[in-house]
Coordinates of C-alpha atoms in Angstrom, one line a residue:
M1 CA 0.0 0.0 0.0
R2 CA 2.8 2.4 0.8
V3 CA 3.9 2.4 -2.9
L4 CA 0.5 3.8 -3.8
L5 CA 0.8 6.9 -1.7
P6 CA 2.9 9.0 -4.2
L7 CA 0.9 8.0 -7.2
P8 CA -2.1 10.5 -6.8
V9 CA 0.6 13.2 -7.0
L10 CA 3.0 11.7 -9.6
L11 CA 0.4 10.5 -12.1
P12 CA -1.2 13.9 -12.7
L13 CA 2.3 15.5 -13.0
A14 CA 3.4 12.9 -15.5
A15 CA 0.1 13.3 -17.4
A16 CA 0.6 17.1 -17.5
A17 CA 3.9 16.6 -19.2
V18 CA 2.4 14.2 -21.7
S19 CA -0.5 16.6 -22.3
I20 CA 2.0 19.3 -23.3
L21 CA 3.8 16.8 -25.7
V22 CA 0.5 15.9 -27.4
G23 CA -0.7 19.5 -27.4
R24 CA -1.5 19.5 -31.1
S25 CA -4.2 16.9 -30.5
R26 CA -7.0 18.2 -28.2
R27 CA -8.5 14.7 -28.4
W28 CA -5.4 13.0 -27.0
Q29 CA -5.1 15.7 -24.3
R30 CA -8.6 14.8 -23.1
I31 CA -7.9 11.1 -23.2
V32 CA -4.8 11.6 -21.1
S33 CA -6.6 13.8 -18.5
I34 CA -9.7 11.8 -18.1
S35 CA -7.9 8.4 -18.0
T36 CA -5.4 9.8 -15.4
L37 CA -8.0 11.3 -13.2
T38 CA -10.0 8.1 -13.4
A39 CA -7.0 6.2 -12.2
V40 CA -6.5 8.6 -9.4
V41 CA -10.1 8.0 -8.3
G42 CA -9.3 4.3 -8.1
L43 CA -6.1 4.9 -6.2
A44 CA -7.8 7.2 -3.7
V45 CA -10.6 4.6 -3.1
A46 CA -8.0 1.9 -2.6
I47 CA -6.0 4.0 -0.1
L48 CA -9.2 4.9 1.8
V49 CA -10.3 1.2 2.1
E50 CA -6.8 0.2 3.3
V51 CA -6.5 3.0 5.8
D52 CA -10.0 2.5 7.2
R53 CA -9.3 -1.2 7.6
D54 CA -5.7 -1.3 8.8
G55 CA -4.9 2.2 10.0
I56 CA -2.6 5.1 9.1
V57 CA -0.1 4.5 6.3
A58 CA 3.1 6.5 5.8
T59 CA 6.1 6.4 3.4
Q60 CA 9.4 8.2 3.2
A61 CA 10.6 9.4 -0.2
G62 CA 14.0 7.9 -1.1
D63 CA 14.1 6.1 2.2
W64 CA 15.2 9.3 4.0
G65 CA 13.9 8.8 7.4
A66 CA 11.5 11.2 9.1
P67 CA 11.8 14.0 10.1
L68 CA 14.4 14.9 7.5
G69 CA 12.9 13.2 4.4
I70 CA 9.8 13.9 2.4
T71 CA 6.9 12.2 4.2
L72 CA 3.6 11.1 2.7
V73 CA 1.0 9.9 5.1
A74 CA -2.7 9.0 4.8
D75 CA -5.1 8.7 7.7
R76 CA -8.9 8.5 7.4
F77 CA -9.3 12.3 7.1
S78 CA -6.8 12.8 4.3
A79 CA -8.0 9.6 2.5
V80 CA -11.6 10.7 2.6
M81 CA -10.7 14.2 1.3
L82 CA -8.6 12.6 -1.5
V83 CA -11.5 10.4 -2.6
V84 CA -14.0 13.3 -2.8
A85 CA -11.4 15.6 -4.4
S86 CA -10.5 13.1 -7.1
V87 CA -14.2 12.4 -8.0
V88 CA -14.9 16.1 -8.2
L89 CA -11.8 16.8 -10.4
L90 CA -12.8 14.0 -12.8
A91 CA -16.4 15.3 -13.1
V92 CA -15.4 18.9 -13.7
V93 CA -12.8 18.1 -16.4
I94 CA -15.5 16.2 -18.3
Y95 CA -17.8 19.2 -17.8
A96 CA -15.1 21.4 -19.2
V97 CA -14.7 19.3 -22.3
G98 CA -18.4 19.7 -23.0
Q99 CA -18.5 23.5 -22.4
P100 CA -17.7 25.8 -25.3
G101 CA -15.0 28.2 -24.1
A102 CA -12.2 27.5 -21.6
E103 CA -11.0 24.0 -22.5
R104 CA -11.6 24.2 -26.2
N105 CA -9.9 27.5 -26.7
H106 CA -6.8 27.1 -24.6
V107 CA -4.2 24.4 -25.4
G108 CA -2.8 24.6 -21.9
F109 CA -6.0 24.0 -20.0
Q110 CA -5.6 20.2 -19.6
S111 CA -2.0 20.3 -18.5
V112 CA -2.6 23.2 -16.0
Y113 CA -5.6 21.4 -14.7
L114 CA -3.6 18.2 -14.0
V115 CA -0.9 20.3 -12.2
L116 CA -3.8 21.6 -10.0
A117 CA -4.9 18.1 -9.3
A118 CA -1.4 17.0 -8.3
G119 CA -1.2 20.0 -5.9
V120 CA -4.5 19.1 -4.3
A121 CA -3.5 15.5 -3.8
A122 CA -0.1 16.5 -2.4
A123 CA -1.7 18.9 0.1
F124 CA -3.8 16.1 1.5
L125 CA -1.0 13.5 1.6
T126 CA 2.0 15.5 2.7
G127 CA 3.4 14.9 6.2
D128 CA 5.4 18.1 6.7
L129 CA 4.7 21.8 6.6
F130 CA 7.3 22.7 4.0
N131 CA 5.8 20.3 1.4
L132 CA 2.3 21.5 2.4
F133 CA 3.6 24.9 1.3
V134 CA 5.0 23.5 -1.9
A135 CA 1.7 21.6 -2.6
I136 CA -0.4 24.8 -2.1
E137 CA 1.9 26.8 -4.2
M138 CA 1.7 24.2 -7.0
M139 CA -2.1 24.4 -6.7
L140 CA -2.1 28.2 -6.7
T141 CA 0.3 28.6 -9.6
A142 CA -2.1 26.5 -11.7
S143 CA -5.1 28.5 -10.4
Y144 CA -3.5 31.8 -11.4
V145 CA -3.6 30.6 -15.0
L146 CA -7.1 29.0 -14.9
I147 CA -8.8 32.0 -13.2
T148 CA -7.7 34.3 -16.0
L149 CA -8.5 32.0 -19.0
G150 CA -10.3 34.1 -21.5
G151 CA -8.4 37.3 -20.8
R152 CA -11.5 39.6 -20.3
L153 CA -10.8 42.8 -18.4
D154 CA -13.0 41.9 -15.5
Q155 CA -11.3 38.5 -15.3
V156 CA -7.8 40.0 -15.3
R157 CA -8.9 42.6 -12.6
A158 CA -10.4 39.9 -10.4
G159 CA -7.4 37.6 -11.1
M160 CA -5.0 40.2 -10.0
T161 CA -6.8 40.5 -6.6
Y162 CA -6.7 36.7 -6.3
V163 CA -3.0 36.6 -7.1
V164 CA -2.0 39.4 -4.8
I165 CA -4.0 38.0 -1.8
S166 CA -2.6 34.5 -2.5
L167 CA 1.0 35.9 -2.6
V168 CA 0.4 37.7 0.7
A169 CA -0.9 34.4 2.2
S170 CA 2.2 32.6 0.8
I171 CA 4.6 35.2 2.4
L172 CA 2.8 34.7 5.7
F173 CA 3.0 31.0 5.3
L174 CA 6.8 31.2 4.7
A175 CA 7.2 33.4 7.8
A176 CA 5.2 30.9 9.9
L177 CA 7.4 28.1 8.6
A178 CA 10.6 30.1 9.5
F179 CA 9.3 30.8 13.0
T180 CA 8.2 27.2 13.5
Y181 CA 11.6 25.8 12.4
S182 CA 13.5 28.4 14.4
A183 CA 11.6 27.4 17.5
T184 CA 11.5 23.6 17.1
G185 CA 14.2 22.6 14.5
T186 CA 11.8 20.6 12.4
V187 CA 8.8 21.0 10.0
N188 CA 7.7 17.4 10.0
L189 CA 4.1 17.4 11.3
A190 CA 4.5 14.3 13.4
D191 CA 7.7 15.6 15.0
L192 CA 6.1 19.0 15.6
S193 CA 3.3 17.4 17.4
G194 CA 5.5 16.7 20.4
R195 CA 8.0 19.6 20.0
I196 CA 5.4 22.4 19.9
A197 CA 3.9 21.2 23.2
E198 CA 7.3 22.0 24.8
L199 CA 7.3 25.6 23.7
P200 CA 6.1 28.5 26.0
D201 CA 2.4 29.1 25.9
G202 CA 2.8 32.5 24.2
V203 CA 4.9 31.0 21.4
Q204 CA 2.3 28.3 20.9
G205 CA -0.5 30.8 20.8
G206 CA 1.3 33.0 18.3
L207 CA 2.1 30.2 15.9
A208 CA -1.4 28.8 16.2
G209 CA -2.9 32.2 15.4
L210 CA -0.5 32.8 12.5
F211 CA -1.3 29.4 10.9
L212 CA -5.0 30.1 11.4
V213 CA -4.6 33.4 9.5
V214 CA -2.6 31.8 6.7
F215 CA -5.0 29.0 6.0
G216 CA -8.0 31.3 6.9
I217 CA -7.2 33.5 3.9
K218 CA -7.2 30.4 1.6
A219 CA -10.4 29.1 3.2
G220 CA -12.2 32.4 3.2
L221 CA -12.8 32.9 6.9
F222 CA -14.1 36.2 8.4
P223 CA -12.6 38.8 8.1
L224 CA -10.2 37.4 5.4
Y225 CA -12.8 36.4 2.8
F226 CA -13.1 39.8 0.9
W227 CA -11.1 38.5 -2.1
L228 CA -13.4 35.5 -2.8
P229 CA -16.7 36.9 -4.0
D230 CA -15.0 39.1 -6.6
S231 CA -12.5 36.5 -7.9
Y232 CA -14.5 33.3 -8.4
P233 CA -17.5 34.5 -10.4
T234 CA -15.4 35.9 -13.3
A235 CA -13.7 32.6 -14.1
P236 CA -15.1 30.0 -16.6
S237 CA -17.8 27.9 -15.0
P238 CA -15.8 24.7 -14.6
V239 CA -12.9 26.6 -13.1
T240 CA -15.2 28.4 -10.7
A241 CA -16.8 25.1 -9.7
I242 CA -13.5 23.4 -8.8
F243 CA -12.3 26.5 -7.0
A244 CA -15.5 26.9 -5.0
G245 CA -16.0 23.3 -4.3
L246 CA -12.4 22.2 -3.6
L247 CA -9.7 24.8 -3.2
T248 CA -11.3 26.5 -0.2
K249 CA -11.6 23.1 1.5
V250 CA -7.8 22.6 1.1
G251 CA -7.6 25.6 3.4
V252 CA -10.2 24.0 5.8
Y253 CA -8.2 20.7 5.7
A254 CA -5.0 22.5 6.6
I255 CA -6.7 24.4 9.5
I256 CA -8.1 21.2 11.0
R257 CA -4.9 19.3 10.5
T258 CA -2.6 21.9 12.0
Q259 CA -4.9 22.9 14.9
T260 CA -5.6 19.3 16.0
L261 CA -2.2 17.8 15.4
L262 CA 0.1 20.8 16.4
F263 CA -2.0 23.1 18.5
P264 CA -4.8 21.1 20.3
G265 CA -6.5 23.4 22.8
V266 CA -4.1 26.3 22.2
L267 CA -6.6 28.7 20.7
P268 CA -9.4 29.8 23.0
T269 CA -12.8 28.2 22.1
W270 CA -14.5 31.5 22.3
L271 CA -12.2 32.9 19.6
V272 CA -12.7 30.1 17.2
M273 CA -16.5 30.1 17.8
A274 CA -16.6 33.9 17.3
V275 CA -14.8 33.6 13.9
A276 CA -17.1 30.7 12.9
G277 CA -20.3 32.6 13.8
A278 CA -19.2 35.8 12.1
T279 CA -18.2 33.8 9.0
M280 CA -21.6 32.2 8.8
V281 CA -23.5 35.4 9.3
V282 CA -21.5 37.7 7.0
G283 CA -21.5 35.1 4.2
V284 CA -25.2 34.5 4.2
L285 CA -26.1 38.2 4.5
G286 CA -23.8 38.9 1.5
A287 CA -25.5 36.1 -0.4
I288 CA -29.0 37.6 0.2
A289 CA -27.9 40.9 -1.2
Q290 CA -26.8 39.5 -4.6
D291 CA -28.6 39.5 -7.9
D292 CA -26.1 37.2 -9.7
V293 CA -26.2 33.4 -9.5
K294 CA -22.4 33.0 -9.2
R295 CA -21.9 35.8 -6.8
L296 CA -24.7 34.6 -4.6
L297 CA -23.3 31.1 -4.5
S298 CA -19.8 32.5 -3.8
F299 CA -21.0 34.3 -0.7
H300 CA -22.5 30.9 0.4
I301 CA -19.1 29.4 0.3
I302 CA -18.0 31.8 3.0
S303 CA -21.0 31.2 5.1
H304 CA -20.6 27.4 5.1
I305 CA -16.9 27.5 5.9
G306 CA -18.2 28.8 9.3
Y307 CA -19.9 25.5 10.0
M308 CA -16.7 23.6 9.4
L309 CA -14.8 25.9 11.7
M310 CA -17.6 25.5 14.3
G311 CA -16.9 21.7 14.4
L312 CA -13.2 22.4 14.9
G313 CA -13.9 24.9 17.7
L314 CA -16.0 22.4 19.6
A315 CA -12.8 20.2 19.9
T316 CA -14.7 17.0 20.5
V317 CA -14.9 13.8 18.5
A318 CA -18.6 14.6 17.8
G319 CA -17.7 18.2 16.6
L320 CA -14.8 17.1 14.4
A321 CA -16.9 14.2 13.0
G322 CA -19.5 16.8 12.0
A323 CA -16.8 19.0 10.5
V324 CA -15.4 16.1 8.4
F325 CA -18.9 15.1 7.2
Y326 CA -19.8 18.7 6.5
T327 CA -16.7 19.2 4.5
V328 CA -17.3 16.2 2.3
H329 CA -21.0 17.2 1.8
H330 CA -20.1 20.8 1.0
I331 CA -17.5 19.8 -1.7
L332 CA -20.1 17.8 -3.6
V333 CA -23.0 20.1 -3.1
K334 CA -21.2 23.3 -3.9
T335 CA -19.5 21.9 -7.0
T336 CA -22.8 20.7 -8.3
L337 CA -24.4 24.1 -7.7
F338 CA -21.7 25.9 -9.6
L339 CA -21.8 23.5 -12.4
T340 CA -25.6 24.0 -12.5
G341 CA -24.9 27.8 -12.4
G342 CA -22.8 27.4 -15.5
L343 CA -25.6 25.5 -17.2
I344 CA -28.0 28.3 -16.2
E345 CA -25.7 30.8 -17.8
H346 CA -25.3 28.7 -20.9
H347 CA -29.0 28.2 -21.3
G348 CA -30.2 31.6 -20.2
G349 CA -27.4 33.7 -21.7
S350 CA -26.7 35.5 -18.4
S351 CA -26.2 34.7 -14.7
R352 CA -28.1 37.7 -13.5
L353 CA -31.4 36.8 -11.9
S354 CA -33.1 39.9 -13.4
R355 CA -32.4 38.5 -16.9
L356 CA -33.4 35.0 -16.2
G357 CA -36.7 33.3 -15.7
D358 CA -39.2 30.5 -16.5
M359 CA -36.6 27.8 -16.8
V360 CA -38.7 25.4 -14.9
R361 CA -40.6 25.0 -18.2
G362 CA -37.8 25.7 -20.6
A363 CA -35.2 23.5 -18.9
P364 CA -36.9 21.3 -16.3
L365 CA -33.8 19.1 -15.8
L366 CA -31.8 22.2 -14.7
A367 CA -34.5 23.0 -12.2
V368 CA -34.0 19.5 -10.7
L369 CA -30.2 19.8 -10.8
F370 CA -30.4 23.1 -8.9
L371 CA -33.2 22.1 -6.4
V372 CA -31.5 18.9 -5.2
P373 CA -28.2 20.3 -4.0
A374 CA -29.9 23.6 -2.9
L375 CA -32.2 21.8 -0.5
S376 CA -29.2 19.8 0.7
L377 CA -27.1 23.0 1.3
A378 CA -30.0 24.5 3.2
G379 CA -30.2 21.4 5.4
I380 CA -33.7 20.1 4.4
P381 CA -34.3 16.5 5.6
P382 CA -33.4 13.9 4.5
M383 CA -30.6 15.4 2.5
S384 CA -27.0 15.1 3.4
G385 CA -26.9 18.7 4.5
F386 CA -29.5 18.0 7.2
V387 CA -27.4 15.2 8.6
A388 CA -24.2 17.4 8.5
K389 CA -25.9 20.4 10.2
L390 CA -27.8 18.2 12.8
S391 CA -24.5 16.5 13.8
L392 CA -22.8 19.9 14.4
V393 CA -25.8 21.4 16.2
D394 CA -26.1 18.3 18.4
A395 CA -22.4 18.5 19.2
A396 CA -22.7 22.2 20.0
A397 CA -25.6 21.5 22.3
E398 CA -23.6 18.8 24.1
E399 CA -21.0 21.4 24.8
R400 CA -23.6 24.0 25.8
Q401 CA -22.6 26.3 23.0
W402 CA -26.1 27.7 22.8
A403 CA -25.2 30.9 20.9
M404 CA -23.6 28.8 18.1
V405 CA -26.7 26.6 18.1
V406 CA -28.9 29.6 17.5
V407 CA -26.6 31.2 14.9
S408 CA -26.2 27.9 12.9
V409 CA -30.0 27.3 12.8
A410 CA -30.7 30.9 11.9
V411 CA -28.1 30.9 9.1
S412 CA -29.5 27.7 7.8
L413 CA -32.9 29.4 7.4
L414 CA -31.3 32.4 5.7
T415 CA -29.5 30.0 3.4
L416 CA -32.8 28.6 2.3
F417 CA -34.1 32.1 1.7
A418 CA -31.1 33.1 -0.4
L419 CA -31.3 29.9 -2.5
M420 CA -35.0 30.5 -3.1
K421 CA -34.0 33.8 -4.6
I422 CA -32.3 31.8 -7.4
W423 CA -35.2 29.4 -7.7
M424 CA -37.7 32.2 -8.0
G425 CA -35.6 34.4 -10.2
A426 CA -34.2 31.8 -12.6
F427 CA -36.8 29.0 -12.7
W428 CA -40.2 30.2 -11.5
A429 CA -40.7 33.9 -12.2
P430 CA -41.2 35.1 -15.8
V431 CA -38.3 36.8 -17.6
T432 CA -38.4 40.5 -16.8
E433 CA -35.3 42.1 -18.4
G434 CA -33.0 41.4 -21.3
E435 CA -29.8 43.2 -22.3
D436 CA -31.9 46.0 -23.8
G437 CA -34.6 45.9 -21.2
R438 CA -36.6 43.3 -23.1
P439 CA -36.7 39.5 -22.6
P440 CA -33.8 37.8 -24.5
A441 CA -34.6 36.0 -27.7
P442 CA -35.0 32.2 -27.5
D443 CA -32.0 31.7 -29.8
A444 CA -29.8 34.3 -28.0
R445 CA -27.1 31.6 -27.6
G446 CA -26.9 31.1 -31.3
G447 CA -29.2 28.2 -31.7
P448 CA -32.3 26.5 -30.3
R449 CA -32.1 25.8 -26.6
S450 CA -32.2 22.3 -25.4
R451 CA -34.7 21.2 -22.8
W452 CA -31.8 19.4 -21.2
G453 CA -30.2 22.7 -20.5
G454 CA -26.9 22.2 -22.3
P455 CA -24.5 19.8 -24.1
A456 CA -24.5 16.2 -22.8
L457 CA -21.0 16.4 -21.5
M458 CA -22.0 19.4 -19.3
V459 CA -25.2 17.8 -18.1
V460 CA -24.1 14.3 -17.4
P461 CA -21.3 15.1 -14.9
T462 CA -23.7 17.5 -13.1
V463 CA -26.3 14.8 -12.9
V464 CA -23.7 12.4 -11.5
L465 CA -22.6 14.8 -8.8
A466 CA -26.3 15.7 -8.0
L467 CA -26.9 11.9 -7.6
G468 CA -23.8 11.8 -5.4
T469 CA -25.4 14.3 -3.0
V470 CA -28.5 12.1 -2.8
V471 CA -26.3 9.0 -2.2
L472 CA -24.5 10.9 0.5
G473 CA -27.8 11.5 2.3
V474 CA -29.0 7.9 1.8
L475 CA -25.7 6.4 3.1
S476 CA -25.3 9.1 5.8
G477 CA -25.2 6.5 8.6
P478 CA -22.1 4.6 7.5
L479 CA -20.5 7.7 6.1
Y480 CA -21.0 9.5 9.4
D481 CA -19.5 6.5 11.2
L482 CA -16.4 6.8 8.9
S483 CA -16.3 10.6 9.8
T484 CA -16.4 9.6 13.5
R485 CA -13.4 7.3 13.0
A486 CA -11.6 10.0 11.1
A487 CA -12.3 12.4 14.0
T488 CA -11.0 9.9 16.5
D489 CA -7.7 9.8 14.5
L490 CA -7.6 13.6 14.7
V491 CA -8.0 13.9 18.5
D492 CA -5.5 11.1 19.2
P493 CA -2.3 12.0 17.3
E494 CA -0.2 9.1 18.7
P495 CA -1.0 6.6 15.9
Y496 CA -0.2 9.4 13.3
V497 CA 3.1 10.1 15.1
T498 CA 4.0 6.4 15.4
A499 CA 3.2 5.8 11.7
V500 CA 5.6 8.6 10.6
L501 CA 8.4 8.4 13.1
G502 CA 8.3 4.8 14.0
D503 CA 10.0 4.7 17.5
G504 CA 8.9 8.3 18.2
P505 CA 10.1 11.9 17.6
T506 CA 13.8 12.4 17.2
D507 CA 15.6 15.0 19.2
L508 CA 17.7 16.6 16.4
A509 CA 19.7 18.6 18.9
D510 CA 21.1 15.4 20.3
D511 CA 21.9 13.9 16.9
D512 CA 24.8 16.3 16.1
G513 CA 23.8 16.4 12.4
D514 CA 23.1 12.8 11.9
A515 CA 21.1 12.9 8.7
G516 CA 19.6 9.6 9.3
G517 CA 18.0 10.8 12.5
G518 CA 14.6 9.5 13.3
G519 CA 13.5 5.9 13.1
P520 CA 12.2 4.7 9.8
A521 CA 8.5 4.6 9.3
Q522 CA 7.0 1.3 10.2
D523 CA 6.4 -1.2 7.4
G524 CA 2.8 -1.6 8.2
P525 CA -0.1 0.6 9.0
V526 CA -0.6 1.9 12.5
G527 CA -3.5 2.7 14.7
G528 CA -6.3 1.1 12.7
G529 CA -9.8 0.5 13.4
G530 CA -10.2 1.8 16.9
P531 CA -13.7 2.5 18.1
A532 CA -15.0 6.0 18.1
Q533 CA -14.7 7.8 21.4
D534 CA -16.9 10.5 22.9
G535 CA -15.7 13.3 25.0
P536 CA -13.6 16.4 24.8
A537 CA -10.4 16.4 22.8
G538 CA -8.4 19.0 24.5
G539 CA -10.5 22.0 23.5
G540 CA -9.4 25.4 24.5
G541 CA -10.6 26.8 27.7

């Protein structure tokens, strides 16, 4: 199994190189991309099955022992994220092939997209902070190209904001890395787990806060979210979908990983809860004020990141299980909504609600494709969003976080209200305004509109992801159990540390430069299959 860990990173990188070599043939580029991402889905599922059955798996590149070598490690949390990410990446690239525009007009789309996929996989599998930085930079470099595909003035302007904010976050990340290494002498996550606990409380708090800011910018937390609603809507629909559904969750993953493994209980619970509540409220109020489908959905990303942070702030197995389940649910639902938003724009000729209408009769399949994930996002039973929100609210009630219970329920109702704006404006109400104040002509897109809402290659991946949100609700019991086991891994770092370091953390100061310091990773998986535990996990006071 250890030999499989590097493949979700190496395969897309190799495929990106092949895609450049066959750049004259768009057909071969597509074959390379789709076949590679299909293989990554299979690898991710195999890793998840193995990790869930036998425990955490780690490997060291080039047999350089941790903490000096490059460590790749998969526990249940990272394996679940890898599976969902690979499925979404595959669905979106098929959608992009079917959509006129980004993929067809740019020879570099497929290769850049594969680099993005490699960066996402590396972020989930890496076992040290420096390579997490490299993975995120790989992902961001690809995103800089994808977000400006098309070269329109508004795209370039929004892309500049995205690039500048991302560079600021990267500089802060580098500073945090330097401070961490200066204080501990290592950047290996497993090694840091023990060394940071030996630092003075003030240093621990400063580093925990700095990493929360760094990854909070990438995740879109309050008050660091301002770049997101302007940047995402201007990109091509498949690019927006993958950014909205996946890239912000890489930030969420990094927050949960670092705060549970390196800084458990360091940040005060009230601070995390305050940021979570403010993120929920500001995001949903911003969504209600919008008249554009993509901008409205972009503000909803911010709002729902708050739910995931709420689960982290509870610092219990139940809270973290809710956060893991919510993250998986949100990746699928939000990607589906943005793909449907692209179909709405394709069919209606605009994403502005004032220029859309009556699609429930003109494109009934689009109405279904919007309504299913929208109800799930709002938390309507028995959809997956209901299970995700109920698990977080129940965990908050157990910890007597009554303010967060009220805020999360109120934001859920406001989410339903905001999504109904899209339903009423795009699907139910008659068309009220065209480009010149009149309803747009039926053939405004250059041909008769399809009742399916768009080309088959755009519709089919959207249907598959919409069905995936339904399956997530139907199988919520076993999937929530898996989330609980993943949360148990997060609150008990010992199996993770043992899987990476073998005999335990190495004191580099005592090794006098011995490059082979640190015991080699164990040959077999560690810490598998333990039963879920209830109770606090070292939450902040």
